[in-house]
Coordinates of C-alpha atoms in Angstrom, one line a residue:
X1465 CA -0.4 -8.9 5.6
X1466 CA 1.2 -8.5 2.2
X1467 CA 2.2 -5.7 -0.1
X1468 CA 2.5 -6.4 -3.9
X1469 CA 4.0 -4.0 -6.3
X1470 CA 1.8 -4.1 -9.4
X1471 CA 3.6 -1.3 -11.2
X1472 CA 6.9 0.5 -10.4
X1473 CA 7.5 2.8 -13.4
X1474 CA 7.3 6.6 -13.5
X1475 CA 5.3 8.4 -16.2
X1476 CA 5.8 5.9 -19.0
X1477 CA 5.6 2.1 -18.7
X1478 CA 8.5 -0.1 -20.0
X1479 CA 8.9 -3.8 -20.9
X1480 CA 9.8 -4.5 -17.3
X1481 CA 7.8 -1.9 -15.3
X1482 CA 4.1 -1.1 -15.4
X1483 CA 2.4 2.1 -14.4
X1484 CA 2.2 2.7 -10.7
X1485 CA 0.0 0.6 -8.4
X1486 CA 0.4 -1.1 -5.0
X1487 CA -1.9 -3.7 -3.5
X1488 CA -2.1 -4.1 0.2
X1489 CA -3.8 -7.4 1.2
X1490 CA -5.2 -7.5 4.7
X1491 CA -7.6 -10.1 6.2
X1492 CA -10.8 -10.0 4.0
X1493 CA -9.9 -6.9 2.0
X1494 CA -7.5 -5.6 -0.7
X1495 CA -6.6 -1.9 -0.9
X1496 CA -5.1 -0.3 -4.0
X1497 CA -2.8 2.6 -3.7
X1498 CA -2.9 4.3 -7.1
X1499 CA -4.1 2.5 -10.2
X1500 CA -2.2 3.2 -13.3
X1501 CA -2.9 1.8 -16.8
X1502 CA -2.7 -2.0 -16.9
X1503 CA -3.2 -2.5 -13.2
X1504 CA -5.9 -5.2 -13.6
X1505 CA -3.7 -7.3 -15.8
X1506 CA -0.9 -7.1 -13.3
X1507 CA -3.4 -8.2 -10.6
X1508 CA -4.2 -11.2 -12.7
X1509 CA -0.5 -12.1 -12.9
X1510 CA -0.2 -11.6 -9.2
X1511 CA -3.2 -13.7 -8.4
X1512 CA -5.2 -10.9 -6.8
X1513 CA -8.9 -10.6 -7.6
X1514 CA -10.2 -7.1 -8.4
X1515 CA -13.5 -8.2 -6.9
X1516 CA -11.8 -8.2 -3.4
X1517 CA -10.7 -4.5 -3.7
X1518 CA -12.7 -2.5 -1.3
X1519 CA -10.9 0.8 -1.4
X1520 CA -8.7 2.7 -3.9
X1521 CA -6.5 5.4 -2.5
X1522 CA -5.2 7.9 -5.1
X1523 CA -2.2 10.0 -4.3
X1524 CA -2.6 12.5 -7.1
X1525 CA -4.3 13.0 -10.5
X1526 CA -1.5 12.5 -13.0
X1527 CA -2.5 10.0 -15.6
X1528 CA 0.1 7.3 -14.7
X1529 CA -1.5 7.0 -11.3
X1530 CA -5.2 6.9 -12.3
X1531 CA -5.8 5.7 -15.8
X1532 CA -6.4 2.1 -14.8
X1533 CA -9.4 3.0 -12.7
X1534 CA -12.1 3.2 -15.5
X1535 CA -11.1 -0.2 -16.9
X1536 CA -11.0 -1.7 -13.4
X1537 CA -14.5 -0.4 -12.6
X1538 CA -16.0 -1.6 -15.9
X1539 CA -14.4 -5.1 -15.4
X1540 CA -15.9 -5.2 -11.9
X1541 CA -19.3 -4.5 -13.4
X1542 CA -18.9 -7.0 -16.1
X1543 CA -18.1 -9.7 -13.5
X1544 CA -21.3 -8.9 -11.5
X1545 CA -19.9 -7.0 -8.6
X1546 CA -22.5 -6.0 -6.0
X1547 CA -20.3 -4.9 -3.1
X1548 CA -19.6 -1.1 -2.8
X1549 CA -16.3 0.4 -3.8
X1550 CA -14.7 3.5 -2.2
X1551 CA -12.4 5.9 -3.9
X1552 CA -10.2 8.4 -2.0
X1553 CA -8.2 11.2 -3.5
X1554 CA -7.3 14.9 -3.4
X1555 CA -9.7 17.7 -4.4
X1556 CA -10.6 17.2 -8.0
X1557 CA -11.0 13.4 -7.7
X1558 CA -14.8 13.6 -8.1
X1559 CA -14.6 15.6 -11.3
X1560 CA -12.1 13.1 -12.7
X1561 CA -14.2 10.2 -11.7
X1562 CA -17.3 11.6 -13.3
X1563 CA -15.4 12.0 -16.6
X1564 CA -14.2 8.4 -16.3
X1565 CA -17.8 7.2 -16.0
X1566 CA -18.6 8.7 -19.4
X1567 CA -16.0 6.5 -21.2
X1568 CA -17.6 3.8 -23.2
X1569 CA -20.9 1.9 -22.8
X1570 CA -21.3 -0.2 -19.6
X1571 CA -23.6 -0.7 -16.6
X1572 CA -22.9 -1.1 -12.9
X1573 CA -24.9 -2.8 -10.2
X1574 CA -22.7 -1.6 -7.3
X1575 CA -22.3 1.7 -5.5
X1576 CA -19.1 3.8 -5.8
X1577 CA -18.4 6.4 -3.2
X1578 CA -15.9 9.1 -4.0
X1579 CA -14.2 10.8 -1.1
X1580 CA -12.2 14.0 -1.6
X1581 CA -9.8 14.3 1.2
X1582 CA -7.0 16.6 2.5
X1583 CA -5.1 15.6 5.6
X1584 CA -5.6 13.5 8.7
X1585 CA -7.4 10.2 9.3
X1586 CA -9.6 9.3 6.3
X1587 CA -10.7 5.7 7.3
X1588 CA -11.1 4.2 10.7
X1589 CA -12.3 0.7 11.4
X1590 CA -12.1 -1.5 14.5
X1591 CA -8.8 -3.1 13.4
X1592 CA -7.0 -0.3 11.4
X1593 CA -6.9 3.3 10.3
X1594 CA -5.7 5.1 7.2
X1595 CA -4.4 8.6 7.3
X1596 CA -2.8 11.0 4.8
X1597 CA -0.5 14.0 4.6
X1598 CA 0.4 16.5 1.9
X1599 CA 3.5 15.7 -0.1
X1600 CA 5.4 18.2 -2.3
X1601 CA 4.8 17.7 -6.0
X1602 CA 3.9 19.7 -9.0
X1603 CA 0.2 19.1 -8.2
X1604 CA -1.5 18.2 -5.0
X1605 CA -0.1 14.9 -3.8
X1606 CA -1.2 12.8 -0.8
X1607 CA 1.0 10.4 1.0
X1608 CA -0.9 7.6 2.8
X1609 CA -0.3 5.7 6.0
X1610 CA -2.0 2.4 6.9
X1611 CA -1.7 1.4 10.5
X1612 CA -3.1 -1.6 12.4
X1613 CA -4.5 -0.7 15.8
X1614 CA -2.8 -2.2 18.8
X1615 CA -3.7 -5.9 18.9
X1616 CA -3.1 -8.9 21.2
X1617 CA 0.0 -11.1 20.5
X1618 CA -1.0 -14.5 19.0
X1619 CA 0.7 -17.3 20.9
X1620 CA 1.3 -19.9 18.3
X1621 CA 2.6 -22.6 20.7
X1622 CA -0.6 -22.5 22.7
X1623 CA -2.8 -22.8 19.6
X1624 CA -0.8 -25.9 18.4
X1625 CA -1.0 -27.4 21.9
X1626 CA -4.8 -27.1 21.8
X1627 CA -4.9 -29.2 18.6
X1628 CA -5.0 -26.4 15.9
X1629 CA -2.9 -26.5 12.8
X1630 CA -1.4 -23.4 11.2
X1631 CA -3.9 -21.9 8.8
X1632 CA -7.1 -19.8 8.6
X1633 CA -8.1 -20.8 12.2
X1634 CA -5.1 -18.9 13.5
X1635 CA -6.2 -15.7 11.8
X1636 CA -9.8 -16.1 13.1
X1637 CA -8.7 -16.5 16.7
X1638 CA -6.3 -13.5 16.3
X1639 CA -9.3 -11.4 15.2
X1640 CA -11.2 -12.5 18.2
X1641 CA -13.4 -15.2 16.6
X1642 CA -13.9 -18.5 18.4
X1643 CA -12.9 -21.7 16.5
X1644 CA -14.3 -25.2 16.9
X1645 CA -12.0 -28.2 17.0
X1646 CA -13.9 -31.4 17.1
X1647 CA -16.4 -31.1 20.0
X1648 CA -14.5 -28.2 21.6
X1649 CA -14.7 -24.5 21.0
X1650 CA -11.4 -22.6 21.5
X1651 CA -11.9 -19.1 22.7
X1652 CA -9.5 -16.3 21.5
X1653 CA -8.3 -15.5 25.0
X1654 CA -6.9 -19.0 25.3
X1655 CA -4.2 -18.2 22.6
X1656 CA -3.8 -14.4 22.9
X1657 CA -1.2 -12.6 25.0
X1658 CA -0.6 -8.9 25.8
X1659 CA -1.4 -6.3 23.2
X1660 CA 1.3 -5.3 20.8
X1661 CA 1.5 -2.6 18.2
X1662 CA 0.2 -3.3 14.7
X1663 CA 1.8 -3.0 11.3
X1664 CA 2.5 0.5 10.0
X1665 CA 3.0 1.1 6.2
X1666 CA 3.5 4.4 4.5
X1667 CA 3.5 5.3 0.8
X1668 CA 4.7 8.6 -0.5
X1669 CA 3.2 8.9 -3.9
X1670 CA 5.1 11.5 -6.1
X1671 CA 6.9 14.0 -3.9
X1672 CA 10.0 15.8 -3.0
X1673 CA 11.5 14.8 0.3
X1674 CA 9.6 16.7 2.9
X1675 CA 9.0 16.9 6.7
X1676 CA 5.3 16.0 6.4
X1677 CA 6.2 12.6 5.1
X1678 CA 8.9 12.1 7.7
X1679 CA 6.3 12.8 10.3
X1680 CA 3.7 10.5 8.7
X1681 CA 6.1 7.6 8.4
X1682 CA 7.7 7.9 11.9
X1683 CA 8.6 4.4 13.1
X1684 CA 6.9 2.6 10.2
X1685 CA 7.6 -1.0 9.5
X1686 CA 7.7 -0.2 5.8
X1687 CA 8.2 3.1 3.9
X1688 CA 7.5 3.0 0.2
X1689 CA 9.0 6.1 -1.3
X1690 CA 9.3 7.3 -4.9
X1691 CA 12.8 7.4 -6.4
X1692 CA 12.4 8.7 -9.9
X1693 CA 16.1 9.7 -10.2
X1694 CA 19.5 8.5 -9.1
X1695 CA 21.7 10.3 -6.6
X1696 CA 23.3 13.3 -8.2
X1697 CA 20.2 14.3 -10.2
X1698 CA 18.8 16.5 -7.4
X1699 CA 18.3 19.5 -9.7
X1700 CA 16.3 17.4 -12.2
X1701 CA 14.3 15.9 -9.3
X1702 CA 13.5 19.3 -7.8
X1703 CA 12.5 20.7 -11.2
X1704 CA 9.9 18.0 -11.7
X1705 CA 8.7 17.5 -8.1
X1706 CA 10.3 14.2 -7.5
X1707 CA 13.0 12.6 -5.4
X1708 CA 16.4 10.9 -5.9
X1709 CA 17.3 7.5 -4.3
X1710 CA 19.6 9.3 -1.8
X1711 CA 16.8 11.8 -0.8
X1712 CA 14.3 9.0 -0.2
X1713 CA 16.9 7.2 2.0
X1714 CA 17.3 10.3 4.1
X1715 CA 13.6 10.5 4.6
X1716 CA 13.7 6.8 5.8
X1717 CA 16.6 7.5 8.1
X1718 CA 15.0 10.6 9.6
X1719 CA 11.7 8.8 10.1
X1720 CA 13.4 5.9 11.7
X1721 CA 11.6 3.3 9.7
X1722 CA 12.5 -0.4 9.6
X1723 CA 12.6 -0.9 5.8
X1724 CA 12.6 1.3 2.7
X1725 CA 11.3 0.3 -0.7
X1726 CA 12.1 2.5 -3.7
X1727 CA 9.6 2.7 -6.5
X1728 CA 8.4 5.0 -9.4
X1729 CA 11.6 4.6 -11.3
X1730 CA 12.4 6.5 -14.5
X1731 CA 12.6 4.4 -17.6
X1732 CA 16.2 5.5 -18.1
X1733 CA 17.2 3.0 -15.3
X1734 CA 17.3 -0.4 -16.8
X1735 CA 19.5 -1.6 -13.9
X1736 CA 18.2 -0.7 -10.4
X1737 CA 21.6 -1.2 -8.7
X1738 CA 22.6 2.5 -9.3
X1739 CA 19.6 3.6 -7.2
X1740 CA 19.8 0.9 -4.6
X1741 CA 23.5 1.2 -3.9
X1742 CA 23.3 5.0 -3.4
X1743 CA 20.4 4.7 -1.0
X1744 CA 22.0 1.9 1.0
X1745 CA 24.9 4.1 1.8
X1746 CA 22.5 6.3 3.8
X1747 CA 19.9 3.7 4.8
X1748 CA 21.1 0.1 4.6
X1749 CA 17.7 -1.5 4.8
X1750 CA 16.7 -0.4 1.2
X1751 CA 15.4 -2.4 -1.7
X1752 CA 14.3 -1.3 -5.2
X1753 CA 10.8 -2.6 -6.0
X1754 CA 10.3 -4.8 -9.1
X1755 CA 6.9 -5.4 -10.7
X1756 CA 5.0 -8.2 -9.0
X1757 CA 7.3 -8.3 -6.0
X1758 CA 5.4 -9.3 -2.8
X1759 CA 6.5 -8.6 0.7
X1760 CA 5.0 -9.9 4.0
X1761 CA 5.0 -7.1 6.5
X1762 CA 4.9 -7.8 10.3
X1763 CA 5.1 -5.5 13.2
X1764 CA 8.2 -5.5 15.4
X1765 CA 8.2 -4.1 18.9
X1766 CA 11.0 -1.7 19.7
X1767 CA 12.7 -4.3 21.9
X1768 CA 12.4 -7.1 19.3
X1769 CA 15.5 -8.2 17.4
X1770 CA 13.7 -8.7 14.1

């Protein structure tokens, strides 16, 4: 699966960084985590269709995280969307949504379901679940965790030996769907091994470093944590309910995650090295996100080298 950073700026967009939004692409679906102003244009640049978005998860109700939603919805309607869309967010999301739906003249032929949530599991499907926990911000903020359920290991060598070429057929077999090759039907059990844990990805939203996020992110393959300020600006970060790069790195270290991506940068930082270097002193596997950066995320078992 892939994570694309559609916007990585805090509060105000810049020439290089759009308002906050993250796209998670899983088989057959796209999730958005936050949807700041300009998100749909960023999606066009990234080659991600808004029509494939099934769920939008809102961390909190500050404008830089939600003002792209009304435009996104109206564009979906203009393009003839029929599939339902689900919105998730903290208490107050429904009132904000109802206000958004009064902006401009437009019509929709698809259902939108608004879910006000607090903590715990908020979505559970056969292949994954999404849960959330409270962060520590100036308003109610929810951190989210996407986790694949335990799934069989796909044995690539067996699939190739059976005459399959790498591509969509691999994904169908991994999801338990038989695939036809010529006159033969290959069954999933022919190319699947013992179950392995699935991918775990956590996103902090806007927050101070806190134990609830450490707990939510425990053992994650990827933690995406806000880093509005550089190390040494802890007082400023605390005053505004945000984190420094060093504080985010400590969360990653304490949660024992595999990788840390820093996002939600203040426009004062035209060069990201000052944030990245400080974080890497505490947690070496740290990268600062750039707009339109895409990462492939795979699960790694505790005994794996990678």
